[in-house]
Structures are given as C-alpha cells and as structure tokens.
Amino acid sequence: MPSSMTDPAGPRATPTPPTSAAVARRAGVSRATVSYVLNGQAAGRVGERTQAKVRAAAEELGYVPHAAARSLRAGRGSIVLLAAPADTAPAFGSLFTSFLAGFQTALHGLGYTVVLHGAPAAAPLAAARAWAELRPAAVLTLDAPPPDAAAVALLRRSGTAAVLTHGPPAAPGAHTLLLDQHEAGRAAGAHLLARGRRRIGVIRPAEPGLARFADPRLAGVRSAAAAHPDAVVRPLDLALTEHSAAQLAAAWPDLGLDAVFAYNDEYAMLLMRALQDAGHALGTAPDGIGVVGADDLLLGRLLRPRLTTVRAEIIPPERIAALVDRLIRTPDTAPAAHRLGTFAVVARDSG
Amino acid sequence: MPSSMTDPAGPRATPTPPTSAAVARRAGVSRATVSYVLNGQAAGRVGERTQAKVRAAAEELGYVPHAAARSLRAGRGSIVLLAAPADTAPAFGSLFTSFLAGFQTALHGLGYTVVLHGAPAAAPLAAARAWAELRPAAVLTLDAPPPDAAAVALLRRSGTAAVLTHGPPAAPGAHTLLLDQHEAGRAAGAHLLARGRRRIGVIRPAEPGLARFADPRLAGVRSAAAAHPDAVVRPLDLALTEHSAAQLAAAWPDLGLDAVFAYNDEYAMLLMRALQDAGHALGTAPDGIGVVGADDLLLGRLLRPRLTTVRAEIIPPERIAALVDRLIRTPDTAPAAHRLGTFAVVARDSG
DNA sequence: TTGAAAGCGTTACCAA
DNA sequence: TTGGTAACGCTTTCAA
C-alpha cells in the first residue's frame, strides 16, 4: 500500500507531530539552522539555498513550532489569564462580551494569548495556585472575592509580572482597575434629587452575583441624598421575572415613593412595565414616578417614556491592553489604582 | 538588613520561581521523590517522614508545578481552544456569554483549560497554524468562514485530537455542531402562514457578522412559503438604530406586507416601536402587522403586544463538553454532525 | 556558514 | 525505599 494513498476517514492524528528535528533531518541541516531560518535570525548566517531548503521541508511536513517548548526555553510565557467564573459573566452582561472581544483582540495584537479561566470560585489561594500553573505573564481577575495578599504573593513568586483586579475593593499587592459603582449611584441620586424627587427607591437585584455592584450603587444614592435633609432612600428587592415585578408594583402605593433607581436598563424596563400595568403614571406625567436605569441600552430609547439612564464611559479595551502590556514589562511597578471609566447621566423622559 | 523584612512595595517577582529541584534541595531528597510525593504516586514508595518533609518544603517555597513543562514531558496537552473572533461574539449575543460560561466550567471540571483565541479572521491556514502552536487537544471554531480541508489537516497532523466547527456548513474532516438556522426561519414562516399571513417580510440585519445566520433564516421562510402559491417573501434591510427603523416604517405602506420575521427579539422590538410610532397596528388588531422575533428574551414578554418568538432549545453545555472530551479520547472517530438543538415557536400576541 | 551541546521544568524508567 | 538519568521540543552560545 503506497504511503501517498489518502486515508478515506480523513487525516488521522499522527502519533508524533513533526518537530524541528524532523525538519532538520529532511532538509539535511542541523536543528540550530532550522531555528535560525524559521525565526528570521538567518540573515548573514545561513545561505540562501539552505534557507529555501529548510522552508520547503517545514512546509512539506506541516511543521508548526511548539509554543510550550518555546516559552519553557525562553523562561517567560505570553499568557494573559482572565479569571471570570461562570456566575460573573451574566453580572457584567452584554457589556462584558463586547469588552472581552476587544480586549482579547488588542492583547493578541501585542503578542499575548488570552486564557479564560472560569475556576468555580474556590478559596483564593487554591485559585491562585491553579492560575500560577500556567505561568501567566499577567492575571486579571473579574472575580469576587478578589485574591487576598497570600494569593497575590504566590502569583508574584511564581513569576506573574502583573496582577490586576477589578475593584473596588483594592486587593493588597495588586493593581486595581477601578470602576466606582458608588459613583453610578451618586449620579443617579443627584439627578433625581435635582428634579425634585425626595423619596427614592433603589432596586437590589435578587441575582446573587450582582450584589457586589448593587450595594455600592445604593450607598451612592444614599450619599447623594445626605445633602437633602428631607430625602428618603429605600432599597427594594426585585428578581428579573415578571412575577417579582408584579409583586413590587402591587406593593407600590404603600411604599410612598416618587422615584426609583432601577439598577440597570433591563430591571428598569421590567419595573416600568409592571408599574404601568398596575395603573401608575411614569416620568414627567402628573404624579409620574421617576425612573432611572443604567447601561444606556438601545431598549431604553424605545420605551415610553424614554428611559433616563446612567452610562458608564469605559476607556477603550485597547488602552487597558496597553496598560497590561506596560505592567508586564515593568514588573516592579508599585501597585496602583487605574480608573476604568466614569459614569454620566443620560437624561430622557422617565426621570 | 534581615531577609525576613517585608518589602513595602509588596512581593516582588522573583528572578527565578521555585522549581521542583529547589523543593528537592530544601527537603534533602531527589527531584524524582518530589515528583512522586506531589503527584500522589508516593504510596508504598516514599516514607511518611520524607513525604512530610517534601510537602513542607513545597509549601514554604510556594512551589507550583509548571504546566507547560509537564505537558511537554507528557506529550499531550489539555487545552481546548475556542476560536471566536471579535466580530462573532455580538452575533451570538447574550446567549453566547452564558453558553461560554457553562461550557468553560464543564470543561474545567473535566480537566481541560479553555483558551480563547480571537484571531482576527485571517486566512484559514494561517489561523490554524496559530492555533496549532498551542498543541490543543481540541479546537472548536465558532468562526466564519470555517477551516478548510488544509487547515483541518494541519491541525490533525500537529496532534489536535478533535476539530469541531459550528455549522452549517460542515467543514471537511471536522466534526460539526449543528444548529440549523434554516429551521428557525421555517418555523417562523410556517407559524405566520398558519395564522393566515401571506405577505411576509424578513429582516436582514445590516451588521455584517449576522448575515451568516440571517441568510439561512430567510431561506427557511422561503421554503415554508413554497407550500402556499399565493405567499410572498421579501427581505428587508435594517440596522440596529432608531433611524434605520424609522426609515423602514416610513416605507412600510409601499411594501404591502402583512407580517414580518424580525431576525431576533431586539430587532423586533426596534421595528415594533418604529411601526407603532408611524401609526401602524400590530398583532391581532384589525389590519395588525404580524411580528415574530427570535431568542425568547425577557423583553419580548414586556412588549405590547407580547412578542411571538422563535426559541432555540440548545442542549446543555455540559453535554457538549462531554462530547468534546469523548472525541479527544477517541481521536479517530469519523467526522460527523452533532445536533446542537432545535427551534420552536413560542406563540404570544404579536403574530 | 554550519553544527554540537547545554539547559528550560517535568516525569518515568531502571538501578541501587 | 530512594536516586540517577534520559527525554519531551525548542533556542542560543560557542566552537569549528
């Protein structure tokens, strides 16, 4: 049976993938020469004819260098590890997806490989150990709780040049990418107060992963209200279901509130529908309930009244990628906080 | 200066992270013994006292094994590479985010590491080469266009046990995870036709990455309409902006349509709002325009009329992870198509 | 212009 | 019960 015969089941997994040694053998040169040619270090060292032979041999064999072997030898890897457990992703929502895509592409352009690690949030130290096995150049956690001092120390000692967390809070020894949710609440609260609202409800989503964002937002509203002696702030629990929203709407008259900060645009839409179905007026209508969402989704502009919302102005993922790259190159940079963005109110008709 | 003094700038990156050799030296044993102890192969080979010494030394040094060195030695890696370029993620939407989280967690539980590779969709062969450098156990592309025969062959030869693509179409030599968009269109079309609609518009999103899903959906509606000689199907271009929707709504009377399949719930919401603002009735109202969306988002239940939608019943990510694991273990399984799920209409009031 | 050899961190075989 | 040693695939210094 001729070896050139095609396997009808398609290409099979070769027991041993081609190595640079195989290329060298086929081209009749040494492994060193192969390395020089294939890494562009051949100028003035290897003859033209030899280079051509090497390239041809590599091509014919379908040779692809082995990244692990290379970085083992080089002593430094090019992995940027993104730690984002399963229950975090929904919390970040569609913003997360698009951020991830841009961030990933930017890092790729800088020569890094992004590894997504969805460790089921175990003990911080155990998680850090699992990450450290990959010898990442940088670790970026979107996780809560953030790594503690011991976890950061373990990573640093195992060669991780930069550890970044998404905060607040700040993790000791790590850089912090700061997006202050408190500020979102403060902006929403200040806006409603300036519009004359004084009895403000604040939605606390029932989804557990969101408490991390919701609590500081509530505190932000409270801090805005502190300037007005007659202002009242009241937390309201709400799950992302029609049933939960109907319950809240039914209880509304007893709450005596004139406005609500709905955590985000989706909760806002859900609540607005339930309030309207229960016969309440919204926005600037007489006795209308003021509603403010967050995230500035398209749907907010399609609602009636149009939804006032708090928008996060996030710095572009390319800049964050560049920051990570810089921190990797200067591993001894003192840990600091880096502002990820700010919040601004987009005023429409609902509040 | 005592070496136990804490560095005020936090733990610094050690020039050389601790290796198993360092642990051996500290414990006064050989590297082999360390390996046995730390991998649980020590039963009946290494004395209790020695084991304790080794563990203590590893702990004190903060030793963490080097995954790349390990898999180099083992000859097989545990990476599952997920190829999803930046412009694909938005196309999959929030469904993608939640799928990704579940899939990732499931694979992690099976001992794999998920690597996200957002190669800016270059030539298929170049992309395959970049993937092959990581020597992944499996490659799963969500990418369009799918890898061609040469790309698949390159991966297989470099040791990738399983290559999976998301289709249709099927890629030669690769397994296919099948989610037939044609069926979604057929289901929507059949539903509208059964409700007596005959002049059906089909939204074609302007976003380029979506054509891949939109075109088969359109074809599906057409195939459903083929059974009705008097049925008309007409593609309608729409971007995800209020302006674009307003344009389409303004042109509506000239189109002479009585129903529309809006690609998904977001486009449906956008279009419904624009049609309502232009004075058109929707759903079962007299002369109401029938609207069908897709994805069964919460927002569809909040619209008025409530949105009829096509829902994908996707098999759970754990099952897909198990499939990938099985294919890795039996690398010579003949390429086949695996159904990812089916589509069903959720009938509400809009169409 | 090319090749030989060392070494990155691991594990597994074989000898002591 | 333990240790020496080779090998995984690659790059780079040094010598020819």
XYZ file of C-alpha atoms (C1' of nucleotides) in Angstrom:
734
model
C 0.000 0.000 0.000
C 1.625 3.242 -1.136
C 2.088 5.745 1.685
C 0.755 8.528 -0.523
C -2.671 6.943 -0.537
C -5.296 9.150 1.008
C -6.983 7.883 4.130
C -10.720 7.844 3.391
C -11.511 8.724 7.009
C -9.618 11.983 6.615
C -6.256 12.948 8.070
C -5.539 10.980 11.190
C -3.752 12.238 14.239
C -0.103 11.420 13.676
C 1.419 9.581 16.621
C 4.201 12.171 16.647
C 3.686 15.644 15.209
C 6.608 16.950 13.164
C 9.359 18.579 15.225
C 12.103 20.964 14.257
C 14.420 17.969 14.369
C 12.324 16.300 11.694
C 12.560 19.411 9.557
C 16.330 19.469 10.061
C 16.653 15.841 9.036
C 14.567 16.330 5.932
C 16.472 19.450 4.908
C 19.814 17.829 5.720
C 20.849 20.535 8.205
C 21.109 20.884 11.967
C 18.306 21.830 14.342
C 20.060 25.112 15.048
C 19.912 26.105 11.426
C 16.214 25.346 11.300
C 15.628 27.538 14.315
C 17.568 30.424 12.791
C 15.765 30.254 9.484
C 12.283 29.893 10.913
C 12.760 32.736 13.390
C 14.224 35.243 10.987
C 17.664 35.169 12.618
C 19.228 33.748 9.493
C 20.444 36.992 7.924
C 24.144 36.653 7.257
C 24.370 33.272 8.930
C 22.635 30.827 6.649
C 22.923 30.656 2.891
C 20.010 31.426 0.629
C 19.871 27.943 -0.786
C 19.899 26.396 2.669
C 17.138 28.705 3.850
C 14.984 27.704 0.915
C 15.579 24.046 1.644
C 14.603 24.499 5.272
C 11.445 26.386 4.455
C 10.445 23.811 1.892
C 10.972 20.989 4.352
C 8.928 22.767 7.026
C 6.155 23.382 4.547
C 6.049 19.797 3.332
C 5.967 18.406 6.838
C 3.382 20.887 8.031
C 5.721 21.896 10.813
C 4.375 24.227 13.487
C 6.548 25.305 16.421
C 5.582 24.125 19.891
C 4.611 27.165 21.961
C 5.054 25.433 25.324
C 8.548 24.226 24.498
C 9.460 27.640 23.223
C 8.317 29.518 26.284
C 9.859 26.907 28.547
C 13.173 27.559 26.944
C 12.647 31.320 26.834
C 11.819 31.417 30.525
C 8.817 33.627 30.045
C 5.362 32.925 28.759
C 2.935 35.133 26.898
C -0.293 34.141 28.559
C -2.651 36.718 29.977
C -5.038 34.927 32.248
C -8.547 36.265 32.609
C -10.278 34.856 35.660
C -14.037 35.155 35.265
C -16.130 32.473 36.961
C -19.410 31.418 35.442
C -21.639 33.446 37.691
C -19.734 36.638 36.945
C -20.388 36.808 33.235
C -24.129 37.445 33.483
C -23.444 40.156 36.033
C -21.396 42.058 33.504
C -23.946 41.403 30.796
C -23.507 42.216 27.163
C -21.003 44.912 28.069
C -18.732 42.117 29.192
C -18.971 40.238 25.934
C -18.028 43.199 23.819
C -15.297 44.266 26.212
C -13.878 40.779 26.191
C -13.775 40.678 22.415
C -11.954 43.988 22.118
C -9.568 43.292 24.947
C -8.724 39.903 23.597
C -8.056 41.219 20.121
C -5.869 44.015 21.419
C -3.770 41.685 23.544
C -3.460 39.303 20.642
C -2.041 42.145 18.611
C 0.551 42.702 21.323
C 1.638 39.094 21.134
C -0.230 37.656 24.097
C -2.569 34.702 24.344
C -5.686 35.173 26.412
C -6.682 32.263 28.584
C -10.090 32.271 30.122
C -10.162 30.587 33.473
C -13.586 30.038 34.946
C -12.470 28.456 38.175
C -15.552 27.786 40.256
C -14.611 30.436 42.797
C -12.809 28.279 45.316
C -10.573 29.524 48.093
C -8.483 32.427 46.790
C -5.225 30.587 47.405
C -6.347 27.440 45.603
C -7.482 29.533 42.659
C -4.178 31.370 42.566
C -2.312 28.079 42.543
C -4.323 26.854 39.574
C -3.599 30.086 37.715
C 0.081 30.000 38.575
C 0.467 26.593 36.945
C 0.101 28.290 33.591
C 2.905 30.760 34.436
C 0.927 33.680 33.051
C 2.646 36.970 32.357
C -0.379 38.688 33.865
C -3.510 37.741 35.734
C -6.648 39.837 35.532
C -9.462 38.825 37.845
C -13.020 39.973 37.371
C -13.867 37.721 40.213
C -15.305 38.336 43.613
C -13.928 37.971 46.197
C -10.621 39.352 44.968
C -7.392 37.468 45.641
C -6.020 38.093 49.113
C -2.459 39.065 49.958
C -1.293 35.446 50.123
C -2.747 34.669 46.723
C -1.118 37.699 45.149
C 2.204 36.817 46.767
C 2.003 33.277 45.416
C 1.398 34.563 41.917
C 4.203 37.074 42.086
C 6.631 34.494 43.365
C 5.757 32.079 40.606
C 6.707 34.688 38.038
C 3.490 36.528 37.259
C 4.626 40.024 36.370
C 1.324 41.801 36.885
C -1.755 41.016 38.939
C -4.808 43.146 38.257
C -8.206 43.047 39.872
C -11.463 44.711 39.101
C -12.483 46.872 42.014
C -13.281 48.374 44.348
C -12.183 46.997 46.688
C -8.453 47.081 46.061
C -6.518 43.853 46.635
C -3.293 44.192 48.602
C -0.279 43.983 46.315
C -2.310 44.019 43.129
C -3.166 46.706 40.655
C -6.801 47.725 40.615
C -8.939 48.558 37.612
C -11.335 50.961 39.189
C -14.937 51.415 38.183
C -16.565 53.003 41.143
C -20.152 51.803 41.306
C -20.701 54.225 44.151
C -20.358 56.980 41.608
C -23.116 55.476 39.439
C -25.498 55.587 42.375
C -24.427 59.085 43.292
C -25.027 60.334 39.751
C -28.480 58.751 39.584
C -29.429 60.040 43.006
C -28.209 63.566 42.331
C -30.139 63.628 39.076
C -33.409 62.581 40.698
C -32.939 64.997 43.587
C -32.248 67.868 41.206
C -35.542 67.001 39.527
C -37.322 67.474 42.845
C -37.701 63.792 43.804
C -37.311 63.127 47.503
C -38.489 59.561 48.186
C -36.219 57.316 46.160
C -36.378 53.533 45.852
C -33.247 51.659 44.798
C -33.558 48.232 43.205
C -31.432 45.497 44.708
C -31.376 42.620 42.172
C -32.092 39.196 43.633
C -29.364 37.629 41.479
C -26.550 36.947 43.932
C -23.615 37.929 41.718
C -24.988 41.429 41.325
C -24.932 42.421 44.988
C -21.318 43.366 44.521
C -22.352 46.150 42.165
C -25.738 46.909 43.624
C -24.619 47.594 47.184
C -22.189 50.391 46.334
C -24.756 51.892 43.976
C -27.246 52.014 46.810
C -24.632 53.635 49.023
C -24.009 56.160 46.268
C -27.657 57.160 46.162
C -27.593 57.490 49.934
C -24.576 59.753 49.833
C -26.291 61.979 47.266
C -29.377 62.108 49.482
C -27.317 63.138 52.501
C -27.308 66.696 51.161
C -31.103 66.851 51.382
C -32.472 66.531 54.931
C -35.936 65.617 53.671
C -34.790 62.920 51.258
C -35.528 59.234 51.874
C -33.749 56.284 50.251
C -35.235 52.822 50.377
C -33.813 49.549 48.993
C -36.229 47.375 47.011
C -35.662 43.710 46.233
C -36.523 42.591 42.718
C -35.805 39.476 40.686
C -35.647 39.537 36.905
C -39.067 37.934 36.458
C -42.487 39.288 35.644
C -43.866 37.779 38.802
C -41.438 39.590 41.058
C -42.071 42.865 39.269
C -45.842 42.483 39.602
C -45.448 41.944 43.337
C -43.385 45.078 43.706
C -45.869 47.089 41.638
C -48.744 45.845 43.801
C -46.950 46.979 46.927
C -46.050 50.337 45.424
C -48.808 52.531 46.927
C -47.753 51.513 50.438
C -44.144 52.441 49.785
C -44.876 56.099 49.201
C -42.003 56.589 46.771
C -41.816 59.111 43.950
C -38.796 57.749 42.079
C -36.651 54.635 41.604
C -33.129 53.849 40.506
C -33.588 50.503 38.819
C -30.023 49.102 38.872
C -29.897 48.827 35.090
C -31.986 49.258 31.958
C -33.319 45.718 31.974
C -34.620 45.934 35.501
C -35.954 49.364 34.642
C -37.871 48.041 31.674
C -39.293 45.204 33.729
C -40.371 47.505 36.514
C -41.800 50.165 34.214
C -43.983 47.598 32.513
C -45.239 46.270 35.847
C -45.946 49.768 37.172
C -47.778 50.748 34.014
C -49.830 47.551 34.091
C -50.773 48.423 37.676
C -52.060 51.804 36.527
C -49.223 54.050 37.647
C -48.018 57.001 35.600
C -44.335 57.352 34.875
C -41.897 60.195 34.268
C -42.996 63.786 33.914
C -46.692 62.970 33.820
C -48.666 64.374 36.773
C -47.745 62.248 39.788
C -45.481 60.269 37.451
C -42.912 58.022 39.067
C -39.340 58.921 38.134
C -37.280 56.017 36.799
C -33.555 55.883 36.105
C -31.796 52.855 34.625
C -28.191 52.147 33.807
C -26.064 50.925 30.855
C -27.733 53.005 28.143
C -29.007 50.076 26.105
C -30.873 50.668 22.878
C -34.054 49.445 24.501
C -34.104 52.443 26.816
C -34.718 54.726 23.862
C -37.557 52.536 22.679
C -39.511 52.640 25.916
C -42.250 55.184 26.573
C -41.457 57.361 28.390
C -37.900 57.200 27.095
C -35.631 55.883 29.791
C -33.216 58.143 31.620
C -30.101 56.111 32.270
C -26.642 56.154 33.822
C -23.992 55.350 31.282
C -20.511 54.061 32.027
C -17.912 55.741 29.870
C -15.349 52.962 29.787
C -11.915 53.594 28.387
C -11.327 51.558 25.219
C -10.115 47.960 25.632
C -7.005 48.781 23.603
C -5.876 51.142 26.344
C -6.391 48.526 29.008
C -4.448 46.035 26.940
C -1.646 48.572 26.590
C -1.669 49.090 30.348
C -1.383 45.358 30.958
C 1.486 45.192 28.493
C 3.265 48.046 30.246
C 2.862 46.461 33.658
C 4.249 43.186 32.340
C 7.321 44.947 31.001
C 7.909 46.764 34.283
C 7.051 44.081 36.825
C 8.132 46.109 39.823
C 5.708 48.966 39.318
C 4.141 49.776 42.664
C 0.515 48.596 42.843
C -1.858 51.389 41.980
C -5.436 52.043 41.038
C -6.258 52.749 37.420
C -9.505 54.428 36.576
C -11.554 52.319 34.168
C -14.088 54.980 33.416
C -16.714 57.287 34.810
C -20.488 57.478 34.953
C -22.722 60.097 33.410
C -26.487 60.524 33.378
C -28.219 60.482 30.009
C -31.374 62.444 30.730
C -34.510 61.417 28.844
C -38.172 61.437 29.805
C -38.570 58.834 32.510
C -36.954 60.669 35.389
C 19.042 44.070 56.550
C 17.247 40.920 57.674
C 15.865 38.934 54.792
C 12.599 38.414 56.633
C 11.830 42.099 56.355
C 8.701 42.763 54.369
C 9.152 44.651 51.147
C 6.957 47.747 51.431
C 6.216 47.666 47.701
C 4.697 44.217 48.129
C 6.065 40.885 46.953
C 8.378 41.291 44.014
C 8.666 38.992 41.067
C 11.397 36.514 41.951
C 14.051 36.281 39.253
C 13.544 32.511 39.267
C 10.303 30.960 40.502
C 10.792 27.899 42.705
C 11.194 24.633 40.788
C 10.782 21.076 41.869
C 14.591 20.938 42.060
C 14.540 23.716 44.648
C 11.980 21.787 46.669
C 14.169 18.683 46.441
C 17.212 20.579 47.612
C 15.378 22.105 50.528
C 13.892 18.771 51.575
C 17.184 16.996 51.065
C 15.790 14.492 48.564
C 15.927 13.932 44.826
C 13.720 15.527 42.217
C 12.142 12.178 41.478
C 10.984 11.818 45.068
C 9.429 15.259 44.966
C 7.570 14.336 41.822
C 6.227 11.157 43.378
C 5.075 12.856 46.537
C 3.435 15.825 44.872
C 1.601 13.682 42.331
C 0.218 11.163 44.769
C 2.360 8.325 43.393
C 4.199 8.001 46.671
C 2.112 5.248 48.229
C 4.432 2.443 49.199
C 7.451 4.112 47.636
C 8.303 7.050 49.861
C 8.377 7.051 53.648
C 5.889 9.046 55.645
C 8.566 11.266 57.142
C 10.067 12.022 53.762
C 6.679 12.870 52.325
C 6.020 15.305 55.126
C 9.399 16.945 54.593
C 8.733 17.336 50.880
C 5.294 18.804 51.393
C 6.615 21.242 53.967
C 9.396 22.376 51.655
C 6.957 22.883 48.775
C 4.657 24.864 50.994
C 7.406 27.087 52.338
C 8.764 27.843 48.913
C 5.331 28.408 47.415
C 6.100 25.829 44.781
C 3.624 25.437 41.947
C 4.209 22.940 39.137
C 4.866 24.286 35.650
C 2.019 23.244 33.364
C 3.986 23.757 30.141
C 6.888 21.634 31.305
C 4.508 18.968 32.459
C 2.599 18.721 29.217
C 5.833 18.871 27.241
C 7.020 15.847 29.132
C 3.629 14.124 28.979
C 3.410 14.579 25.238
C -0.173 15.743 25.379
C -1.730 18.979 26.453
C -5.079 19.727 27.997
C -6.002 22.871 26.147
C -9.343 23.233 24.432
C -9.085 26.115 22.052
C -12.168 28.181 21.368
C -11.773 30.287 18.260
C -14.191 33.181 18.312
C -13.090 36.367 16.569
C -14.219 39.711 17.882
C -16.983 40.247 15.384
C -18.559 36.896 16.150
C -19.360 37.499 19.789
C -22.002 40.187 19.195
C -23.622 37.911 16.629
C -24.164 35.259 19.253
C -25.315 37.834 21.766
C -26.018 37.160 25.400
C -26.727 33.539 24.588
C -23.077 33.225 23.749
C -21.908 34.636 27.055
C -23.961 32.245 29.117
C -23.087 29.309 26.898
C -19.423 30.162 27.160
C -19.555 30.281 30.937
C -21.243 26.913 31.236
C -19.080 25.255 28.623
C -15.945 26.583 30.197
C -16.899 25.431 33.667
C -17.832 21.969 32.421
C -14.548 21.524 30.568
C -12.653 22.776 33.578
C -14.314 20.066 35.599
C -13.068 17.507 33.073
C -9.502 18.731 33.492
C -9.182 20.971 30.456
C -8.096 24.569 30.146
C -10.102 26.747 27.816
C -8.135 29.154 25.693
C -9.978 31.862 23.883
C -8.407 32.764 20.594
C -9.776 35.785 18.853
C -7.603 35.621 15.811
C -8.604 38.459 13.504
C -10.090 36.089 10.967
C -7.116 35.755 8.659
C -6.648 33.082 6.029
C -7.905 29.750 7.407
C -4.480 28.148 7.116
C -2.713 30.954 8.968
C -5.287 30.807 11.730
C -4.889 27.043 12.011
C -1.134 27.453 12.298
C -1.535 29.913 15.163
C -3.899 27.533 16.934
C -1.614 24.543 16.372
C 1.246 26.281 18.160
C -0.611 25.724 21.409
C -0.939 21.988 20.691
C -4.564 21.967 21.780
C -6.314 18.687 22.489
C -9.323 20.089 20.679
C -10.219 23.108 18.587
C -13.741 24.449 18.463
C -14.359 27.238 15.971
C -17.384 29.479 16.099
C -15.807 31.366 13.327
C -16.851 32.041 9.778
C -15.575 31.013 7.359
C -14.911 27.560 8.773
C -11.461 25.987 8.440
C -10.898 24.365 5.067
C -9.577 20.866 4.460
C -5.953 22.012 4.531
C -6.422 23.788 7.849
C -8.068 20.770 9.423
C -5.305 18.518 8.116
C -2.652 20.802 9.584
C -4.309 20.681 12.979
C -4.722 16.931 12.945
C -1.115 16.410 11.953
C 0.122 18.655 14.728
C -1.654 16.471 17.255
C -5.077 18.045 17.691
C -7.345 15.129 18.526
C -10.648 16.774 17.678
C -11.630 19.640 15.404
C -15.167 20.930 15.749
C -16.915 23.691 13.890
C -20.206 25.412 14.326
C -22.316 24.911 11.269
C -23.816 24.558 8.823
C -21.875 24.378 6.637
C -19.845 21.303 7.532
C -16.069 21.556 7.244
C -14.326 18.643 5.531
C -12.609 16.421 8.065
C -14.064 18.191 11.091
C -16.956 17.441 13.373
C -19.873 19.818 13.092
C -22.024 21.202 15.864
C -25.223 21.719 14.008
C -27.747 24.435 14.689
C -29.745 24.742 11.552
C -30.797 28.359 11.152
C -32.861 27.314 8.173
C -35.142 25.564 10.627
C -35.669 28.770 12.617
C -36.855 30.550 9.509
C -39.030 27.628 8.510
C -40.695 27.557 11.941
C -41.370 31.303 11.914
C -42.678 31.198 8.355
C -44.939 28.213 8.993
C -46.362 29.902 12.074
C -47.215 33.099 10.245
C -48.683 31.228 7.293
C -50.837 29.128 9.613
C -52.142 32.383 11.051
C -53.244 33.421 7.570
C -50.401 35.809 6.758
C -49.304 35.723 3.147
C -47.026 38.694 2.521
C -44.064 38.214 4.810
C -41.088 40.499 5.257
C -37.847 39.064 6.633
C -35.359 41.337 8.360
C -31.787 41.103 7.136
C -29.605 42.797 9.785
C -27.101 45.281 8.446
C -24.440 44.053 10.861
C -22.080 42.049 8.680
C -21.383 39.166 11.077
C -25.062 38.291 11.193
C -25.540 37.524 7.524
C -24.310 34.033 8.221
C -27.363 33.375 10.372
C -29.794 35.672 8.606
C -29.429 34.208 5.130
C -30.401 30.649 6.066
C -33.289 32.000 8.128
C -34.561 33.860 5.106
C -34.222 30.698 3.046
C -36.165 28.857 5.717
C -39.063 31.272 5.489
C -38.996 30.890 1.720
C -39.144 27.118 1.969
C -42.137 27.352 4.288
C -43.815 29.714 1.839
C -43.244 27.340 -1.050
C -46.265 25.342 0.132
C -48.519 28.360 -0.389
C -48.723 29.526 -4.017
C -50.071 32.936 -3.020
C -47.391 33.624 -0.383
C -44.770 36.306 -0.892
C -41.463 36.608 0.987
C -39.475 39.794 0.884
C -36.094 40.564 2.515
C -35.872 43.873 4.383
C -32.615 45.549 5.352
C -32.457 47.012 8.856
C -29.676 48.294 11.068
C -29.931 48.294 14.830
C -30.608 52.029 15.059
C -33.731 54.081 15.532
C -33.020 55.961 12.330
C -32.922 52.840 10.219
C -36.128 51.553 11.800
C -37.909 54.839 11.176
C -36.938 54.662 7.523
C -38.295 51.187 7.188
C -41.534 52.140 8.958
C -41.962 55.120 6.630
C -41.607 52.880 3.606
C -43.960 50.260 5.038
C -47.196 51.213 3.237
C -45.499 50.787 -0.128
C -44.260 47.321 0.757
C -47.713 45.852 1.122
C -46.703 43.320 3.777
C -48.896 41.839 6.487
C -46.213 40.230 8.652
C -42.501 40.274 9.412
C -39.923 37.874 10.824
C -37.586 40.242 12.628
C -34.426 38.105 12.908
C -34.410 38.323 16.714
C -36.229 39.930 19.649
C -34.088 43.052 19.669
C -34.694 43.836 16.035
C -38.330 43.001 16.623
C -38.607 45.464 19.490
C -36.905 48.168 17.439
C -39.173 47.595 14.469
C -42.347 47.346 16.546
C -41.620 50.675 18.177
C -40.978 52.324 14.816
C -44.132 50.859 13.279
C -46.235 51.931 16.255
C -44.777 55.441 16.136
C -45.721 55.558 12.453
C -49.308 54.717 13.351
C -49.448 51.072 12.360
C -51.359 48.473 14.374
C -49.611 45.279 15.382
C -50.599 41.687 16.045
C -54.195 40.562 16.148
C -55.624 44.075 15.961
C -57.672 44.768 12.800
C -55.140 45.076 9.991
C -52.449 44.467 12.591
C -48.993 43.568 11.302
C -47.803 40.157 12.465
C -44.353 40.186 14.091
C -42.189 37.234 15.076
C -38.837 37.591 16.827
C -36.270 35.068 17.982
C -34.307 34.166 21.120
C -37.170 34.441 23.628
C -35.675 37.259 25.651
C -37.488 38.594 28.687
C -38.139 41.842 26.876
C -40.440 40.078 24.439
C -42.901 39.379 27.245
C -42.824 43.027 28.271
C -43.752 44.429 24.878
C -47.324 45.162 23.906
C -48.499 43.203 22.099
C -46.459 40.429 23.662
C -43.885 39.201 21.215
C -44.196 35.856 19.487
C -40.714 34.429 19.180
C -38.653 31.509 17.912
C -36.702 29.900 20.681
C -33.591 27.747 20.278
C -33.648 24.754 22.566
C -29.921 24.238 22.975
C -28.584 21.109 24.612
C -26.815 21.933 27.886
C -23.142 22.993 27.715
C -22.186 20.062 29.939
C -23.250 17.659 27.217
C -21.205 19.483 24.626
C -18.210 19.421 26.945
C -18.691 15.695 27.414
C -18.834 15.255 23.655
C -15.576 17.153 23.212
C -13.980 15.020 25.902
C -15.144 11.843 24.192
C -13.814 12.947 20.827
C -10.451 13.775 22.387
C -10.228 10.312 23.878
C -11.104 8.643 20.598
C -9.220 10.778 18.102
C -10.015 8.590 15.125
C -13.770 8.921 15.317
C -15.067 9.618 11.835
C -16.185 13.240 11.410
C -19.902 13.602 11.964
C -22.572 16.191 12.586
C -23.909 16.622 16.106
C -27.220 18.338 16.602
C -26.866 21.337 18.946
C -30.559 21.893 19.385
C -33.841 22.670 17.668
C -36.146 25.651 17.216
C -39.695 26.059 18.471
C -42.193 28.902 18.175
C -43.413 30.496 21.395
C -46.768 31.918 20.340
C -47.864 35.150 22.007
C -49.866 38.111 20.756
C -47.719 39.818 18.145
C -48.092 37.369 15.300
C 28.338 29.259 7.030
C 27.113 25.474 9.972
C 26.903 22.135 13.884
C 27.386 20.410 18.635
C 25.728 20.871 23.104
C 23.555 22.793 27.109
C 19.514 23.710 29.517
C 14.423 25.269 30.483
C 10.991 22.006 34.414
C 8.925 17.757 34.366
C 8.199 12.737 34.779
C 9.349 7.730 34.289
C 12.328 4.064 33.832
C 15.857 1.457 35.888
C 19.387 0.740 39.148
C 20.921 0.930 43.909
C 12.637 2.983 49.835
C 15.281 6.234 47.101
C 18.243 8.489 43.484
C 20.447 8.976 38.885
C 19.375 9.786 34.239
C 17.158 10.406 29.950
C 13.800 12.565 27.293
C 9.919 15.939 25.781
C 10.873 20.387 21.739
C 12.993 24.394 21.495
C 16.681 28.362 21.379
C 21.274 30.117 21.812
C 26.062 30.272 22.883
C 30.240 28.675 21.473
C 33.340 26.374 18.559
C 34.611 24.735 14.010
